[in-house]
């Protein structure tokens, strides 16, 4: 697809901006960021000067004549924005770039359109603060579904409640947002859909695993090779589970009584650990005192509690709460330090929490991601078509401030909801 900009950057022709990724620019262009490599003006213009047969200093560095394997090592280390800039250095760099893909390590935001008739969504890369990318041709039924889980660039899509038929038959599917590859899943019957679901997929083999709660009473799963959804009897005692994380073949399940961990490395899952969380995690009161002139949505006490597994394997529980008639979210983080033992922590160090995925990311000295921060989005089934700018943001634990890096590019696009995800452009 063509990567288009409204205002082509100086010294770069529009044909130099072609991209192998199915993304279209949706916003104004910005000056190219520093690629992390020291280029001079002469270096960047050197291939053009050679084509004009200019006499150059014999010791001048010629970037276009670097060995292709060395150039590919450079591309393999670049994020999305720097990758797009670097491939425009010269024709030889552009040729090598076709053998590689960006090495993305930062969360992106996806914004889903509001209303019917749309087959695209918008992506926001925090490295490029004044630009959004459009992902076209996602299917005619795209806006009739809602994303309930992500894994890299794969999205687990489930029908919105207003589009579920009278028989409560649900047809879920998995969609690769970048390649538009789609995997349809078998139909299952549920009055409330798949709750607190997780998605895992192998990029090479396309082996996949989907797990979630059905009717809040039992866990069901589907993996490649199955003919239908199956209950998981070994996942007992996780009724009313509201948060799951799947990492390193282990499933972490959280409800208001216990945190339980199950090992999925074999044919039959089995429990390996459980601990109590009741000392600091209680069911919230859904409504506060009704204030005159307030809507039902504003009168609801919003809350979100998530289990998170860090890079080192530590287990955290993040409590998020927004009182009624308030736009301010409150956060508390608890770390497991032993069986039935938790302590409140106030810093993540050089990591950041990607709350929807239940993981942490390394954020030290990396452009486009803020360390010691929580990447937050609120996904509630009660207001699935109502977007609120206070429901997706970055909360910095040092300053206790909320950051909205997407504000300048999001105001003109009506959307039903947004969320953070971790796109992967490599297919390894």
PDB file of N, CA, C and O in Angstrom, residues 331 346 348-349 351 369-375 393-403:
ATOM      1  N   UNK A 331      -4.955   5.126  40.913  1.00  0.00           N
ATOM      2  CA  UNK A 331      -4.245   3.868  40.672  1.00  0.00           C
ATOM      3  C   UNK A 331      -3.482   3.425  41.918  1.00  0.00           C
ATOM      4  O   UNK A 331      -2.861   4.240  42.601  1.00  0.00           O
ATOM      5  N   UNK A 346       5.276   1.832  44.446  1.00  0.00           N
ATOM      6  CA  UNK A 346       4.996   3.164  43.925  1.00  0.00           C
ATOM      7  C   UNK A 346       5.822   3.497  42.678  1.00  0.00           C
ATOM      8  O   UNK A 346       5.715   4.591  42.143  1.00  0.00           O
ATOM      9  N   UNK A 348       7.740   1.649  38.958  1.00  0.00           N
ATOM     10  CA  UNK A 348       8.026   0.521  38.067  1.00  0.00           C
ATOM     11  C   UNK A 348       9.454   0.562  37.547  1.00  0.00           C
ATOM     12  O   UNK A 348       9.832  -0.260  36.716  1.00  0.00           O
ATOM     13  N   UNK A 349      10.235   1.543  38.001  1.00  0.00           N
ATOM     14  CA  UNK A 349      11.601   1.674  37.510  1.00  0.00           C
ATOM     15  C   UNK A 349      11.629   2.049  36.040  1.00  0.00           C
ATOM     16  O   UNK A 349      10.984   3.016  35.614  1.00  0.00           O
ATOM     17  N   UNK A 351      10.433   0.331  33.578  1.00  0.00           N
ATOM     18  CA  UNK A 351       9.418  -0.390  32.823  1.00  0.00           C
ATOM     19  C   UNK A 351       8.118   0.410  32.772  1.00  0.00           C
ATOM     20  O   UNK A 351       7.924   1.376  33.515  1.00  0.00           O
ATOM     21  N   UNK A 369       7.877   5.802  24.263  1.00  0.00           N
ATOM     22  CA  UNK A 369       7.291   5.116  25.412  1.00  0.00           C
ATOM     23  C   UNK A 369       7.816   5.764  26.684  1.00  0.00           C
ATOM     24  O   UNK A 369       8.989   6.111  26.777  1.00  0.00           O
ATOM     25  N   UNK A 370       6.938   5.949  27.656  1.00  0.00           N
ATOM     26  CA  UNK A 370       7.289   6.604  28.911  1.00  0.00           C
ATOM     27  C   UNK A 370       7.508   5.560  29.998  1.00  0.00           C
ATOM     28  O   UNK A 370       6.627   4.728  30.255  1.00  0.00           O
ATOM     29  N   UNK A 371       8.662   5.607  30.620  1.00  0.00           N
ATOM     30  CA  UNK A 371       8.932   4.664  31.700  1.00  0.00           C
ATOM     31  C   UNK A 371       8.151   5.050  32.950  1.00  0.00           C
ATOM     32  O   UNK A 371       7.698   6.189  33.111  1.00  0.00           O
ATOM     33  N   UNK A 372       8.008   4.085  33.851  1.00  0.00           N
ATOM     34  CA  UNK A 372       7.288   4.269  35.111  1.00  0.00           C
ATOM     35  C   UNK A 372       5.887   4.831  34.867  1.00  0.00           C
ATOM     36  O   UNK A 372       5.440   5.752  35.541  1.00  0.00           O
ATOM     37  N   UNK A 373       5.208   4.254  33.870  1.00  0.00           N
ATOM     38  CA  UNK A 373       3.887   4.731  33.481  1.00  0.00           C
ATOM     39  C   UNK A 373       2.945   3.551  33.259  1.00  0.00           C
ATOM     40  O   UNK A 373       3.378   2.412  33.050  1.00  0.00           O
ATOM     41  N   UNK A 374       1.658   3.855  33.291  1.00  0.00           N
ATOM     42  CA  UNK A 374       0.612   2.878  33.005  1.00  0.00           C
ATOM     43  C   UNK A 374      -0.105   3.294  31.734  1.00  0.00           C
ATOM     44  O   UNK A 374      -0.641   4.408  31.654  1.00  0.00           O
ATOM     45  N   UNK A 375      -0.096   2.419  30.728  1.00  0.00           N
ATOM     46  CA  UNK A 375      -0.845   2.660  29.497  1.00  0.00           C
ATOM     47  C   UNK A 375      -2.240   2.083  29.704  1.00  0.00           C
ATOM     48  O   UNK A 375      -2.439   0.878  29.714  1.00  0.00           O
ATOM     49  N   UNK A 393      -5.359   6.815  28.083  1.00  0.00           N
ATOM     50  CA  UNK A 393      -4.318   7.798  28.364  1.00  0.00           C
ATOM     51  C   UNK A 393      -3.084   7.079  28.901  1.00  0.00           C
ATOM     52  O   UNK A 393      -3.067   5.851  29.043  1.00  0.00           O
ATOM     53  N   UNK A 394      -2.066   7.855  29.219  1.00  0.00           N
ATOM     54  CA  UNK A 394      -0.848   7.356  29.869  1.00  0.00           C
ATOM     55  C   UNK A 394      -0.747   8.039  31.221  1.00  0.00           C
ATOM     56  O   UNK A 394      -0.749   9.271  31.304  1.00  0.00           O
ATOM     57  N   UNK A 395      -0.659   7.256  32.280  1.00  0.00           N
ATOM     58  CA  UNK A 395      -0.547   7.808  33.627  1.00  0.00           C
ATOM     59  C   UNK A 395       0.875   7.621  34.126  1.00  0.00           C
ATOM     60  O   UNK A 395       1.372   6.502  34.218  1.00  0.00           O
ATOM     61  N   UNK A 396       1.542   8.739  34.434  1.00  0.00           N
ATOM     62  CA  UNK A 396       2.917   8.698  34.905  1.00  0.00           C
ATOM     63  C   UNK A 396       2.949   8.617  36.425  1.00  0.00           C
ATOM     64  O   UNK A 396       2.363   9.460  37.117  1.00  0.00           O
ATOM     65  N   UNK A 397       3.618   7.593  36.952  1.00  0.00           N
ATOM     66  CA  UNK A 397       3.643   7.381  38.395  1.00  0.00           C
ATOM     67  C   UNK A 397       4.539   8.373  39.124  1.00  0.00           C
ATOM     68  O   UNK A 397       4.373   8.578  40.330  1.00  0.00           O
ATOM     69  N   UNK A 398       5.499   8.970  38.425  1.00  0.00           N
ATOM     70  CA  UNK A 398       6.360   9.973  39.064  1.00  0.00           C
ATOM     71  C   UNK A 398       5.613  11.278  39.291  1.00  0.00           C
ATOM     72  O   UNK A 398       5.586  11.812  40.401  1.00  0.00           O
ATOM     73  N   UNK A 399       5.006  11.793  38.220  1.00  0.00           N
ATOM     74  CA  UNK A 399       4.341  13.099  38.288  1.00  0.00           C
ATOM     75  C   UNK A 399       2.880  13.011  38.716  1.00  0.00           C
ATOM     76  O   UNK A 399       2.271  14.025  39.032  1.00  0.00           O
ATOM     77  N   UNK A 400       2.311  11.792  38.705  1.00  0.00           N
ATOM     78  CA  UNK A 400       0.880  11.585  38.973  1.00  0.00           C
ATOM     79  C   UNK A 400       0.017  12.347  37.976  1.00  0.00           C
ATOM     80  O   UNK A 400      -1.118  12.738  38.269  1.00  0.00           O
ATOM     81  N   UNK A 401       0.550  12.527  36.776  1.00  0.00           N
ATOM     82  CA  UNK A 401      -0.141  13.282  35.739  1.00  0.00           C
ATOM     83  C   UNK A 401      -0.573  12.362  34.606  1.00  0.00           C
ATOM     84  O   UNK A 401       0.067  11.338  34.338  1.00  0.00           O
ATOM     85  N   UNK A 402      -1.650  12.759  33.939  1.00  0.00           N
ATOM     86  CA  UNK A 402      -2.165  12.044  32.782  1.00  0.00           C
ATOM     87  C   UNK A 402      -1.653  12.710  31.513  1.00  0.00           C
ATOM     88  O   UNK A 402      -1.661  13.932  31.403  1.00  0.00           O
ATOM     89  N   UNK A 403      -1.201  11.905  30.554  1.00  0.00           N
ATOM     90  CA  UNK A 403      -0.720  12.421  29.271  1.00  0.00           C
ATOM     91  C   UNK A 403      -1.639  11.909  28.165  1.00  0.00           C
ATOM     92  O   UNK A 403      -2.008  10.737  28.125  1.00  0.00           O
TER      93      UNK A 403
END
